[in-house]
PDB file of C-alpha atoms in Angstrom:
ATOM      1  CA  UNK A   1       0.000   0.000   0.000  1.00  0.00           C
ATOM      2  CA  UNK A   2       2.930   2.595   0.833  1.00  0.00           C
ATOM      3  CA  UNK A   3       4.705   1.728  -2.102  1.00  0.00           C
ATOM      4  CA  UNK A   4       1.425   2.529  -4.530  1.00  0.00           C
ATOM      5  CA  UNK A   5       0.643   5.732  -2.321  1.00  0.00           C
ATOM      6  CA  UNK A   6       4.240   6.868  -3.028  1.00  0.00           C
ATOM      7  CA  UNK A   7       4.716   6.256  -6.618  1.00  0.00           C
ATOM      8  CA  UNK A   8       1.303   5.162  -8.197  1.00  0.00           C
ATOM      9  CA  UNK A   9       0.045   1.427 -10.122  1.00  0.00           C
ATOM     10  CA  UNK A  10       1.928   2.131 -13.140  1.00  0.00           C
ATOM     11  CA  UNK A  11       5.635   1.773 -11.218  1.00  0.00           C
ATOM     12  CA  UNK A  12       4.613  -1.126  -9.382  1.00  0.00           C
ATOM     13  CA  UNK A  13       4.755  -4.882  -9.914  1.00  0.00           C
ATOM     14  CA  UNK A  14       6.853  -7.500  -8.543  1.00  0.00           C
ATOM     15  CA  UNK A  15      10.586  -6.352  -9.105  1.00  0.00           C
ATOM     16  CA  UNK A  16       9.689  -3.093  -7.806  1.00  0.00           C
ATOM     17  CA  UNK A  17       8.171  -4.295  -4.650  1.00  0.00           C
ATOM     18  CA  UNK A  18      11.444  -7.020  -4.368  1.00  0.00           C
ATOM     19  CA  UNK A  19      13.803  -3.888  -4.527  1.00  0.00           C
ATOM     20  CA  UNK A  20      12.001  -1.931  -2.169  1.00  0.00           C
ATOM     21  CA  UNK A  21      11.958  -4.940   0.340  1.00  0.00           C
ATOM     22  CA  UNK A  22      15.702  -5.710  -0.730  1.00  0.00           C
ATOM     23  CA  UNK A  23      15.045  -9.381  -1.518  1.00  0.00           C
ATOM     24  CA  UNK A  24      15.468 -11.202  -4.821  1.00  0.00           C
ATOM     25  CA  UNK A  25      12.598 -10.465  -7.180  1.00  0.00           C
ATOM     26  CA  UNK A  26      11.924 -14.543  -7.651  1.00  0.00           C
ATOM     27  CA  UNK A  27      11.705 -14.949  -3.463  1.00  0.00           C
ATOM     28  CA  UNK A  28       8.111 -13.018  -3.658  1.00  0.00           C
ATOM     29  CA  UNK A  29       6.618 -15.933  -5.798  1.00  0.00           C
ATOM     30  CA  UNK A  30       7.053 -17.908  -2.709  1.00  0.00           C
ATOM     31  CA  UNK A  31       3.794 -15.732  -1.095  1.00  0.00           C
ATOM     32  CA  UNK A  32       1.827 -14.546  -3.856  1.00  0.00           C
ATOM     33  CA  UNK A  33       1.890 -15.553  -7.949  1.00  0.00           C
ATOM     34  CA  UNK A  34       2.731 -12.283  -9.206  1.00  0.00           C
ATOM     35  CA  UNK A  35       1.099  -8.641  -9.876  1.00  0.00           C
ATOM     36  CA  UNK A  36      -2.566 -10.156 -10.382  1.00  0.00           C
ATOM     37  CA  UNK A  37      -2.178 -11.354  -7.171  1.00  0.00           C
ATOM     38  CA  UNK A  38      -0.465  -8.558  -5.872  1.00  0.00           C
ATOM     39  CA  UNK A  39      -2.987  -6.632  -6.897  1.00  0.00           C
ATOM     40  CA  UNK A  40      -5.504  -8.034  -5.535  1.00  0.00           C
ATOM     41  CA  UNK A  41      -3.966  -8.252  -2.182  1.00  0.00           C
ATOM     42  CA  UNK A  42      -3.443  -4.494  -2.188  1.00  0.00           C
ATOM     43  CA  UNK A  43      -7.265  -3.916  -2.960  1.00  0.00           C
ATOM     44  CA  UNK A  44      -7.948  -6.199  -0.105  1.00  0.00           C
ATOM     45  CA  UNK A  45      -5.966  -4.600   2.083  1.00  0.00           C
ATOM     46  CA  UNK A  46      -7.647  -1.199   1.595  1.00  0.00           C
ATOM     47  CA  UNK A  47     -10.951  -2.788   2.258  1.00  0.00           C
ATOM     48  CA  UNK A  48      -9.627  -4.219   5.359  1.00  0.00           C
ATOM     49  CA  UNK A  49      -8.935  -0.382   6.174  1.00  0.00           C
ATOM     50  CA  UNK A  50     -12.395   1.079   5.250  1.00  0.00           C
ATOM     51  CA  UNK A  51     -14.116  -1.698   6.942  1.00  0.00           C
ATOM     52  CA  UNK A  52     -12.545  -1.768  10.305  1.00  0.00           C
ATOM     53  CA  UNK A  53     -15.737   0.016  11.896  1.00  0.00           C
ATOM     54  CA  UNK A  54     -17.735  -2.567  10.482  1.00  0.00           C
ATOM     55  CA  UNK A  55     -18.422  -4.173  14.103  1.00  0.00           C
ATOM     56  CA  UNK A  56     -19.655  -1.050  15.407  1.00  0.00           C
ATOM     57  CA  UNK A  57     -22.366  -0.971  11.963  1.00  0.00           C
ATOM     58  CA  UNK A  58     -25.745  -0.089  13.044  1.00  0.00           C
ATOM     59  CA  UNK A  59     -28.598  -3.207  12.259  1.00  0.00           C
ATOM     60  CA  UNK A  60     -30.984  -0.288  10.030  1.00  0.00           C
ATOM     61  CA  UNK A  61     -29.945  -1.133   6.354  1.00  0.00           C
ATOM     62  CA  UNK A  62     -30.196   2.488   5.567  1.00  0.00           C
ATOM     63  CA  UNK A  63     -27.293   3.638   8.291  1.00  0.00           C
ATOM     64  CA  UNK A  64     -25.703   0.693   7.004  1.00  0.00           C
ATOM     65  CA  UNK A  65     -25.506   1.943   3.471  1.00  0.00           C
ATOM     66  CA  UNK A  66     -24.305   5.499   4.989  1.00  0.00           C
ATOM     67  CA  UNK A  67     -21.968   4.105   7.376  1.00  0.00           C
ATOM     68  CA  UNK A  68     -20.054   1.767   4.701  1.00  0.00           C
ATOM     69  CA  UNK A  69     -20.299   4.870   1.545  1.00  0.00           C
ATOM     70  CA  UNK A  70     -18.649   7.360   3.762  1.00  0.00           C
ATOM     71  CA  UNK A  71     -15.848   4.816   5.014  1.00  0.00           C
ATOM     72  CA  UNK A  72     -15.303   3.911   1.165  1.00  0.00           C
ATOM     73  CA  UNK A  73     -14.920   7.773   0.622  1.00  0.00           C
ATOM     74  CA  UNK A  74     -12.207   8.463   3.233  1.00  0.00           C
ATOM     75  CA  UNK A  75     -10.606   5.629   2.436  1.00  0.00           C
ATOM     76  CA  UNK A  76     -10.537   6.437  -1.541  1.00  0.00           C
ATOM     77  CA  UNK A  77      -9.080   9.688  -0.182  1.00  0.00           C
ATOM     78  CA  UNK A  78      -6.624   8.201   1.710  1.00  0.00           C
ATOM     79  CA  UNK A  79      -5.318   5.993  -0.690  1.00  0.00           C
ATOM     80  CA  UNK A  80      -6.548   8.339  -4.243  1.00  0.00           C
ATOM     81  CA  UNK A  81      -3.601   6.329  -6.434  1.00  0.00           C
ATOM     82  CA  UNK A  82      -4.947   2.390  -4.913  1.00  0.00           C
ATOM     83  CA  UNK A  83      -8.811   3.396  -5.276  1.00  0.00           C
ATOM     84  CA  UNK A  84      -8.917   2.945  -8.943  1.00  0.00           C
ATOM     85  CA  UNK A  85      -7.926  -0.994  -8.417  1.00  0.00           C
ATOM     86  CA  UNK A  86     -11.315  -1.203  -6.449  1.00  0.00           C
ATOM     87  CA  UNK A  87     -13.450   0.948  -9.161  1.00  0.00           C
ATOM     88  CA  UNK A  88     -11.640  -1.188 -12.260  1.00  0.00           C
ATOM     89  CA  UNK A  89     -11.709  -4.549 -10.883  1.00  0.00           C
ATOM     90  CA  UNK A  90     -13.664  -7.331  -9.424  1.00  0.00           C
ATOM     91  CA  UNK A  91     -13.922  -7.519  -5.581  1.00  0.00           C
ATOM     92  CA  UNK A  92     -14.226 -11.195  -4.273  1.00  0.00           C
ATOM     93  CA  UNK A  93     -12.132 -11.191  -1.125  1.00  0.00           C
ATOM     94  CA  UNK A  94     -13.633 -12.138   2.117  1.00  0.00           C
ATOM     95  CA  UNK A  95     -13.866  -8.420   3.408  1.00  0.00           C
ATOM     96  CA  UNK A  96     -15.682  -7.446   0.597  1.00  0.00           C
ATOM     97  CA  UNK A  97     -18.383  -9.870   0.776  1.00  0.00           C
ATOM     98  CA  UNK A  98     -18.146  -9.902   4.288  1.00  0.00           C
ATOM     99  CA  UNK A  99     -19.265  -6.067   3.665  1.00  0.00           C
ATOM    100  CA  UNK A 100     -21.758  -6.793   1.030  1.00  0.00           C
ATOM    101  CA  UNK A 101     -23.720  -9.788   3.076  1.00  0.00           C
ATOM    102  CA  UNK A 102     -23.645  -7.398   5.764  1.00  0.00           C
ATOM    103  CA  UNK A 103     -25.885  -5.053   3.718  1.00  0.00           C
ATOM    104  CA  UNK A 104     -28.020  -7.573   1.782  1.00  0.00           C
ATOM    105  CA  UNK A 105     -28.869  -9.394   5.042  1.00  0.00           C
ATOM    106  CA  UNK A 106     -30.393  -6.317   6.777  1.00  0.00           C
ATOM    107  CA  UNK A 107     -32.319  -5.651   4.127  1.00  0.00           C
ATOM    108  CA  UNK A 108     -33.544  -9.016   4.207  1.00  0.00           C
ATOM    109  CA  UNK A 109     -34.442  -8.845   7.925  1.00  0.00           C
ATOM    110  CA  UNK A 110     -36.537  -5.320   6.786  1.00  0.00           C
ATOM    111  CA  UNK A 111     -38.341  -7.510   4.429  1.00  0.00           C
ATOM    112  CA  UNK A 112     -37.204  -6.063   1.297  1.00  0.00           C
ATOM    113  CA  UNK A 113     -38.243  -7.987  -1.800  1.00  0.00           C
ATOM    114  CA  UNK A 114     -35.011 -10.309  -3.041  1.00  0.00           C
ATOM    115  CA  UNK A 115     -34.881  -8.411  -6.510  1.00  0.00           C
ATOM    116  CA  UNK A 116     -34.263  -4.763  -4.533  1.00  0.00           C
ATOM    117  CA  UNK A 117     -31.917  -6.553  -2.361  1.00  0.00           C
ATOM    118  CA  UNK A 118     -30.197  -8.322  -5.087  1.00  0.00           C
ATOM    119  CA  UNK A 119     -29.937  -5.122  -6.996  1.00  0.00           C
ATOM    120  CA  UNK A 120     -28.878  -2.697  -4.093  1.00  0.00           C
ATOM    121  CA  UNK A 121     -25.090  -3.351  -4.089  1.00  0.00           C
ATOM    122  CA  UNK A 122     -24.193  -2.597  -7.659  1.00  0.00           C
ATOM    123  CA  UNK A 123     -26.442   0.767  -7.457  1.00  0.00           C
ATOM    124  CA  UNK A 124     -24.649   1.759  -4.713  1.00  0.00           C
ATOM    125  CA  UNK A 125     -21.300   0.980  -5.894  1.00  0.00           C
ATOM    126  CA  UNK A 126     -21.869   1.730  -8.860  1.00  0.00           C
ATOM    127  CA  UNK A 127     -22.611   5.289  -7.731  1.00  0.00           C
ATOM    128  CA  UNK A 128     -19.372   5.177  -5.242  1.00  0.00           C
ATOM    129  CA  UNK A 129     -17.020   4.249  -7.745  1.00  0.00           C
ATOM    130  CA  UNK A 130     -18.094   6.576 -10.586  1.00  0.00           C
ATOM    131  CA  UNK A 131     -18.591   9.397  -8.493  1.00  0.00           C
ATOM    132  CA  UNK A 132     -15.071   9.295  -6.460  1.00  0.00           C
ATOM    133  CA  UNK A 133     -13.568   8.385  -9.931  1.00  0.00           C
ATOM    134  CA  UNK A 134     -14.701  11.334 -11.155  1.00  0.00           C
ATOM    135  CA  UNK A 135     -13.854  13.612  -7.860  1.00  0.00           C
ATOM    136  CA  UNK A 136     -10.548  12.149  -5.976  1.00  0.00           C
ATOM    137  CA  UNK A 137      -7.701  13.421  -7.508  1.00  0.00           C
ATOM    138  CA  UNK A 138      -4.617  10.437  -8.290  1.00  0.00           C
ATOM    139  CA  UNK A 139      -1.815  13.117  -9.130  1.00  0.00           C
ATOM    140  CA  UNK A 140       1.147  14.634  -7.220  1.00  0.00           C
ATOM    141  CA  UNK A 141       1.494  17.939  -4.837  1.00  0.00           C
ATOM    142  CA  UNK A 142       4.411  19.697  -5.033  1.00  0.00           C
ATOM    143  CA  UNK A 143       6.524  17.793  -3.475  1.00  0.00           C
ATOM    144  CA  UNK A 144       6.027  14.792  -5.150  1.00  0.00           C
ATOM    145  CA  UNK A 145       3.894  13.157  -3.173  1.00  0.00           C
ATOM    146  CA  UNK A 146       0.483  12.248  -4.082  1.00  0.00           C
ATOM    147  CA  UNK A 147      -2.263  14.227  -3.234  1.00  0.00           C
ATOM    148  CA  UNK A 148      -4.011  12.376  -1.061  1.00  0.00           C
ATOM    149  CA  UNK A 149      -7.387  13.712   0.620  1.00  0.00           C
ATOM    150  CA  UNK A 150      -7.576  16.283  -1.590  1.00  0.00           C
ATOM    151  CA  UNK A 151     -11.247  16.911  -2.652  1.00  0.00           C
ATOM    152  CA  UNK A 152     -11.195  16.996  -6.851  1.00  0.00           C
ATOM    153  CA  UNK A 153      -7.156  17.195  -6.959  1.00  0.00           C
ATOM    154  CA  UNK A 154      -6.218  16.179 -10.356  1.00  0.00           C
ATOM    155  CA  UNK A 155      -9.782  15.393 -11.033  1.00  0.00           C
ATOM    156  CA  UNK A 156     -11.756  17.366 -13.830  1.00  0.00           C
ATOM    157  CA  UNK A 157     -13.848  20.417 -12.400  1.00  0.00           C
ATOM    158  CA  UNK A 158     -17.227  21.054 -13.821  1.00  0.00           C
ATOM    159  CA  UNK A 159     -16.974  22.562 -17.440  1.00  0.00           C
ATOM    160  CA  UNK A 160     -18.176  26.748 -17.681  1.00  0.00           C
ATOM    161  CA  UNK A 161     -21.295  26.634 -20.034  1.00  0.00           C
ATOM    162  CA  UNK A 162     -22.239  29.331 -22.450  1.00  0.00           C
ATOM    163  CA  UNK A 163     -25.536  30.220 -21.462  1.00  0.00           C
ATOM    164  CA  UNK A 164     -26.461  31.314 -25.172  1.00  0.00           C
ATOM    165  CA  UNK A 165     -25.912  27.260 -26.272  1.00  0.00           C
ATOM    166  CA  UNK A 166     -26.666  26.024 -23.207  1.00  0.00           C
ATOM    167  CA  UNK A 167     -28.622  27.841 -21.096  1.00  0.00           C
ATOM    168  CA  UNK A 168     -30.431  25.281 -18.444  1.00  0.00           C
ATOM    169  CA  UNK A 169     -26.842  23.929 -17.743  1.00  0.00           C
ATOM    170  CA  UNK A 170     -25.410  27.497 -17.419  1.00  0.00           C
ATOM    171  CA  UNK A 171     -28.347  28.345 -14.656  1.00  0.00           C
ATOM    172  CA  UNK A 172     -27.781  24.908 -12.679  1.00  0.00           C
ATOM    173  CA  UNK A 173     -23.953  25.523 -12.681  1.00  0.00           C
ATOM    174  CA  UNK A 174     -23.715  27.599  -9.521  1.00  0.00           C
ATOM    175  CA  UNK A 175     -25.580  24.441  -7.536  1.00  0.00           C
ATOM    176  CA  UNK A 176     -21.991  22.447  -9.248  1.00  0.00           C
ATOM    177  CA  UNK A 177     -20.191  25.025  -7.308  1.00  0.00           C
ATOM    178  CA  UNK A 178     -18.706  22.271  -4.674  1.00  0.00           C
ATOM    179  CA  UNK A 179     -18.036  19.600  -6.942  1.00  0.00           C
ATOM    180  CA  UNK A 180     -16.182  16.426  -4.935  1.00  0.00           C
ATOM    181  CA  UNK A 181     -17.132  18.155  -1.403  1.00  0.00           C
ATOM    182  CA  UNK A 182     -18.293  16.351   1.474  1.00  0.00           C
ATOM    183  CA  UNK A 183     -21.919  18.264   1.163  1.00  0.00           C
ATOM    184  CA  UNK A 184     -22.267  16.975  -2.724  1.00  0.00           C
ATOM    185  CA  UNK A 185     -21.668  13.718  -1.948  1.00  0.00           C
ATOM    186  CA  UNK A 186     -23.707  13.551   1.280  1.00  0.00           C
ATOM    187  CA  UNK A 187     -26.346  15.088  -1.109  1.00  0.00           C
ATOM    188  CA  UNK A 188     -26.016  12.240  -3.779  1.00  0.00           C
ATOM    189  CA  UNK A 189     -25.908   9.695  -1.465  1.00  0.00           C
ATOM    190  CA  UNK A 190     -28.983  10.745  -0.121  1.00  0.00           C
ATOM    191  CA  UNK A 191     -30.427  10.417  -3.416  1.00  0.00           C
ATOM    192  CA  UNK A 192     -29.018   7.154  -3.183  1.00  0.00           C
ATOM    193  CA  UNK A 193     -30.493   5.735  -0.376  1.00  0.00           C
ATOM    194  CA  UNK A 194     -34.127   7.042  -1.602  1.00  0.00           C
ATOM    195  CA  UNK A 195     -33.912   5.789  -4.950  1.00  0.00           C
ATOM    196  CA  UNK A 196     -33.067   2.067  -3.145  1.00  0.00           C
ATOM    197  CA  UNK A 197     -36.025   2.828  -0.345  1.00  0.00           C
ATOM    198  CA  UNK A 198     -38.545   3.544  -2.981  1.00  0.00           C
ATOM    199  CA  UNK A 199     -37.434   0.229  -4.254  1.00  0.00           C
ATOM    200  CA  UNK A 200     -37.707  -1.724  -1.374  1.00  0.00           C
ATOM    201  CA  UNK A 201     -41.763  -1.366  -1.619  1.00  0.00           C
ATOM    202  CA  UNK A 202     -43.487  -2.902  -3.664  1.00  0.00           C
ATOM    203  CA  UNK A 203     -45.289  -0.915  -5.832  1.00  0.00           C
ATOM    204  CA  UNK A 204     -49.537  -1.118  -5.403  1.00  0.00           C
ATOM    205  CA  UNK A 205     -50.628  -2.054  -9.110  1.00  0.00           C
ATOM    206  CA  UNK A 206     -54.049  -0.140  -9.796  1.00  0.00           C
ATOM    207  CA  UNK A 207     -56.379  -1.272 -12.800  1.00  0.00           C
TER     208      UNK A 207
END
C-alpha cells in the first residue's frame, strides 16, 4: 500500500516491490503468484482499512448503506492512487463480501423484496465508484507526493457553459459550485439511499 501511495500502479509490480523490500525479485513468488495477485492483495488490504468500523455498523440497512459509503470515501481519499484498483476490478475477497452480506442481510431482515436486495449493491457501488472516480484526484502535490485527501485534486472540475448554447446547464452551474465536497456527496448519497427505499416497496398495481 505505501509503495502505490508513493509512486502510483503504473511503477509497481513485482521487481519493484522485491527492490524496495531488498530481496530477490523470484523470493516473492514464494507468497503470492505475481502482480494479479499482488494486486488483488493491495485492494484487499484497503478494504480491510475502510471496513474496520464494520463491528460497530448499526442493524438499520439504511445507516448501514451510509456508514459503509462514507468509510469507502475516506478511504478512496486516503489511498486516491490504490482506489482505482477497487473501481476497475472485481472484488471477491472475504472483506468485501463480508461487507456486502452485511448489507443484503439487513435488508432481508426489513423484508425487502429479493430483486431490490439483489440489486442494491451494484447501485450503490456503482454510484461510489463513478462518483469518487470522477472527484478524488490520483496526481502529485508539489513535493512529489500524491495528493491524497484532496477533494477533486487532479480530477476534472465542472466545465463553464455558455448560457447562449446552453442555457439550463449554465443556470444549474452555480448548484456544481462544490463539486467532490463532502456536502455533494452527502447530497447524492442521499439520493441514493431514496432511490433504493422507494425500491424496497413494492409498488400497489391499480387497474
Amino acid at each position: 500500500m505505501d509503495l502505490v501511495d508513493r509512486q502510483g500502479l503504473d511503477a509497481f509490480g513485482v521487481r519493484r516491490l522485491a527492490s524496495e523490500l531488498g530481496v530477490d525479485p523470484m523470493s516473492i513468488y514464494n507468497h503470492i503468484k505475481g502482480k494479479a495477485a499482488l494486486l488483488d492483495a493491495v485492494s484487499e488490504a484497503v478494504l480491510t482499512e475502510a471496513s474496520s468500523a464494520a463491528g460497530q455498523w448499526p442493524d438499520d440497512w439504511r445507516d448501514i448503506v451510509l456508514a459503509m459509503a462514507r468509510e469507502y470515501r475516506d478511504m478512496a481519499r486516503r489511498h486516491p492512487r490504490i482506489f482505482p484498483l477497487l473501481a476497475t476490478r472485481a472484488q471477491t475477497s472475504a472483506t468485501a463480501l463480508e461487507a456486502i452480506e452485511r448489507l443484503t442481510a439487513a435488508m432481508r431482515r426489513a423484508g425487502i423484496p429479493d430483486q431490490a436486495v439483489a440489486d442494491a449493491p451494484m447501485v450503490l457501488f456503482g454510484f461510489l465508484n463513478g462518483y469518487l472516480l470522477a472527484t478524488v484526484g490520483t496526481g502529485t502535490g508539489a513535493d512529489g507526493q500524491p495528493a491524497a485527501g484532496a477533494e477533486g485534486a487532479g480530477a476534472a472540475a465542472p466545465p463553464a457553459f455558455d448560457p447562449s448554447q446552453h442555457p439550463t446547464l449554465a443556470a444549474l452551474a452555480p448548484l456544481q459550485a462544490g463539486f467532490g465536497d463532502q456536502a455533494e456527496f452527502e447530497r447524492m448519497l442521499g439520493t441514493i439511499v431514496a432511490g433504493l427505499a422507494q425500491g424496497a416497496t413494492p409498488r400497489t398495481v391499480t387497474a
